Amino acid sequence: MRNKYFSSILILTLVFLTLTLSNCKKTDENNKPTTLPPSNSDSTLNKNVVIIDSTRLVLTSDTTQLNQGHLEFNIIGTAPKINVNDVLVGATSGGYIKRVSSVSQQGSKLIIESSQGTMEDVFNNARFGFSTTMDSLKNGRIASGYQFDVSGKSLYNDGVTIITLDKGVIDIDGNWNFGFNFKNAKLDSFELSNKNATFNGQFVLNVTSQASTVAEHTSTLGRIAKYNTFLVGGVPTVVYTEVELRCVFSASISATIKRNLQITTTNTANFGIKYSNGQWQNTFSNASNSGLSVGDRSGNANAEVKMAIVPYVSFRLYRILGPYASVGLKELVKGNVASPSLDWDFYAGAWVQTILGVRATIFGKSLFDYSKEWNTDTVKFQTPYKLEKTSGDNQTGTANQYLSQPLKVHVVDNNGVGESNVPVYFAVSAGGGSVETASILSDKDGYAQTRWKISSQNVIQTVDVKVKQADGTLVDGAPVQFAASANPATLATVTTNSVTSVTSSTATSGGNVSSDGGAAVTARGVCWSTSQNPTIANNKTSDGLGSGSFTSNITGLTANTTYYARAYATNSVGTAYGNQVSFTTNAAVNLLSIAGTYSGTCTASIDGSQTAVNVNLYILNNDPSLLQISMTFPAGNILYGAYKGTITADGTSITFTEAISSGVSCGMPYADLLGQSWTISGNKMTGNGNRVAYCYPNSSYNSPATFNLSK
């Protein structure tokens, strides 16, 4: 990802660093100042300025006393004449400018009370300026102090949350200019600028949390400082430059997560601030190539991590802050997850915020405090970022059928890379119909799809597809809308099943409605006739609605007759018919040939004993569908219990459905036949009895039995 301004402002602070660190080592406030050549020999001072000669007056006040304006000197030789309202300028202890309010001498000690002075108190006319280049940094010759390498730095570790800067390398180069002019005891102009500054940076940040945590922390990753003393009109101008690399972060995490960010940047820039004629002006230009990528990322939780790596540069003149700059390489990592929908989002951003300014106190009343802030564009990673339509739009299909192509979308991050495990929602928004799956997670490549069954409505039908962040905000591009229309409805398509289970008066068939023709099927079944190509105007069954298979039971047929049958299906267009089938019913059963007296054996299941039995089967009440059975045993006893039965149309089976007489009396034989079906084949009849018993005083048989009879 390219970012026009990313990190270029960081050069500002780092070039400050090059100014102060050129060919120097780390120092502290007790280092001896370096005296540089005068910048302007034409400078004039105000008449009441006294330059302290440290060989004659040795300052003994500590830093606290100096800040409070209490100056004590040991006098060596003759003390110089110092009056109230004189302005003292000294180069020791970091330099100072003090306006005298009282003077006293105690032996060899000179005691002065004072207030803070300004450079306007010192200079009437003066030009102050210097510049530096960093040619020594070119061609890969990185001098000590010009490369910050804080790789492997642990920024925070409380045992639950660990934040590390696995890689942090900054290389810099540039040309720096700094100066100001006094005219008639007032600051006339001020300028702070850098030209052709270059900056290369590489950063890898890791955040790991094992549980819910809230943390804030500030740490100093490094500090470098140096004194420089410039002689301006014979006056020692002391500049103390300090560069401090700070890290500030805060974290609020609700569950276990892991985040890894990699940031790279290369920049060339020109920038600065300038004061002239009572006005401030700013200049800034930059050429940048920067990028951010996300490495390991696991765990969806409510989380926010803010990070700033800030080189802070300050220039102190006579120990009072003057020009300053802070450059913040800032990062924001946040994630949210909603319950119960589990919609989630993740964001990582990095940008540079630079503040370049000046505190006016040391210069005088003619200059006021000023600062200028630049924020680069944010280079970011965000997911799910966008929903894109992939395929399946603007189809035409058959009503009440699924379209030939699924509706397919792609969920991507802001780099256009597919994002997995994102809830995607499909919903019909116009025209009716239905989607096969209303909510689905995107696959490993970020794709999600479902099928759409359109309705028969003669309108443009639509489905909306959405992806949401945890707070319900739709991602970019959502909702994506798909459109489709239904072809004009036609007759349904139906086929006829073959005919089975044919008797003298019944048969079984059915059919299958494979397509409703784009309109709902409101009636279906089988129609039949003794003439070919029967229609629903003839005899018919009614077997439900809609598409699919169905079974039809055909009744009321005439024995030994040929019939023709077709399945049918009716929709708003009309009635469609399936293929024609034919069948012939069986001949009618001659009940008189079945009725009569049968004789044979009754075999008990308990002991296998057999008893001769006679069975009389006859038509009941002149109804050929109802038969009655009675039995006699060899002793001439009538079976106690007679049963009514029904015979199948083909005369092959009789089922006993009702007991005409019941009850058991000891000494009388009986047979329980209720619910049994006996088989009739020619002049033979076989079947079972639930219980058959003889009751005598000395023995008892109570057992299921098998009957084998012949006519």
CSV table of C-alpha atoms in Angstrom, one decimal, residues 45-54 57-61 65-66 69-74 79-92 94-104 110-123 234-238 317-320 362:
chain,number,residue,atom,x,y,z
A,45,LEU,CA,24.7,44.2,22.4
A,46,ASN,CA,22.5,46.2,24.7
A,47,LYS,CA,24.5,48.5,27.0
A,48,ASN,CA,23.6,46.8,30.3
A,49,VAL,CA,24.8,43.3,29.2
A,50,VAL,CA,27.5,41.8,31.4
A,51,ILE,CA,29.2,38.6,30.1
A,52,ILE,CA,30.4,36.5,33.0
A,53,ASP,CA,34.0,35.5,32.8
A,54,SER,CA,34.1,32.1,34.4
A,57,LEU,CA,33.5,34.5,38.8
A,58,VAL,CA,33.0,30.8,39.4
A,59,LEU,CA,29.3,29.9,39.7
A,60,THR,CA,28.6,27.7,42.8
A,61,SER,CA,24.8,27.7,42.7
A,65,GLN,CA,19.1,27.8,42.9
A,66,LEU,CA,19.8,28.8,39.3
A,69,GLY,CA,17.3,33.2,40.2
A,70,HIS,CA,19.7,32.8,43.1
A,71,LEU,CA,23.3,33.1,41.9
A,72,GLU,CA,26.4,32.7,44.0
A,73,PHE,CA,29.9,33.2,42.7
A,74,ASN,CA,33.3,32.7,44.1
A,79,ALA,CA,35.0,41.4,41.2
A,80,PRO,CA,33.5,43.0,38.1
A,81,LYS,CA,31.0,45.8,38.7
A,82,ILE,CA,27.5,44.5,38.4
A,83,ASN,CA,24.4,46.8,38.9
A,84,VAL,CA,20.7,46.2,39.4
A,85,ASN,CA,19.0,45.8,36.0
A,86,ASP,CA,22.1,44.5,34.4
A,87,VAL,CA,21.7,41.4,32.2
A,88,LEU,CA,24.1,38.6,33.0
A,89,VAL,CA,25.1,36.1,30.3
A,90,GLY,CA,27.0,33.0,31.3
A,91,ALA,CA,28.0,29.8,29.6
A,92,THR,CA,28.4,27.4,32.6
A,94,GLY,CA,24.0,25.0,30.7
A,95,GLY,CA,24.1,28.7,30.2
A,96,TYR,CA,21.9,31.4,31.6
A,97,ILE,CA,20.5,34.9,31.0
A,98,LYS,CA,19.5,36.7,34.2
A,99,ARG,CA,18.2,40.2,34.9
A,100,VAL,CA,19.8,41.5,38.2
A,101,SER,CA,17.4,42.6,40.9
A,102,SER,CA,19.9,42.8,43.8
A,103,VAL,CA,23.7,42.4,44.4
A,104,SER,CA,25.6,41.8,47.6
A,110,LEU,CA,29.2,37.5,45.3
A,111,ILE,CA,25.5,36.9,45.8
A,112,ILE,CA,23.0,38.0,43.1
A,113,GLU,CA,19.2,37.7,43.1
A,114,SER,CA,17.7,37.8,39.6
A,115,SER,CA,14.8,37.1,37.3
A,116,GLN,CA,14.8,35.2,34.0
A,117,GLY,CA,16.1,37.3,31.1
A,118,THR,CA,15.6,36.9,27.3
A,119,MET,CA,17.8,37.1,24.3
A,120,GLU,CA,16.1,40.5,23.4
A,121,ASP,CA,17.6,41.7,26.7
A,122,VAL,CA,21.0,40.8,25.3
A,123,PHE,CA,21.1,41.6,21.6
A,234,GLY,CA,31.3,37.9,21.6
A,235,VAL,CA,28.3,36.6,23.6
A,236,PRO,CA,28.3,32.8,24.3
A,237,THR,CA,25.0,31.5,23.0
A,238,VAL,CA,24.5,28.1,24.6
A,317,LEU,CA,18.9,28.1,24.8
A,318,TYR,CA,20.4,29.0,28.1
A,319,ARG,CA,18.5,26.0,29.6
A,320,ILE,CA,15.1,27.5,28.5
A,362,ILE,CA,13.8,32.8,25.9
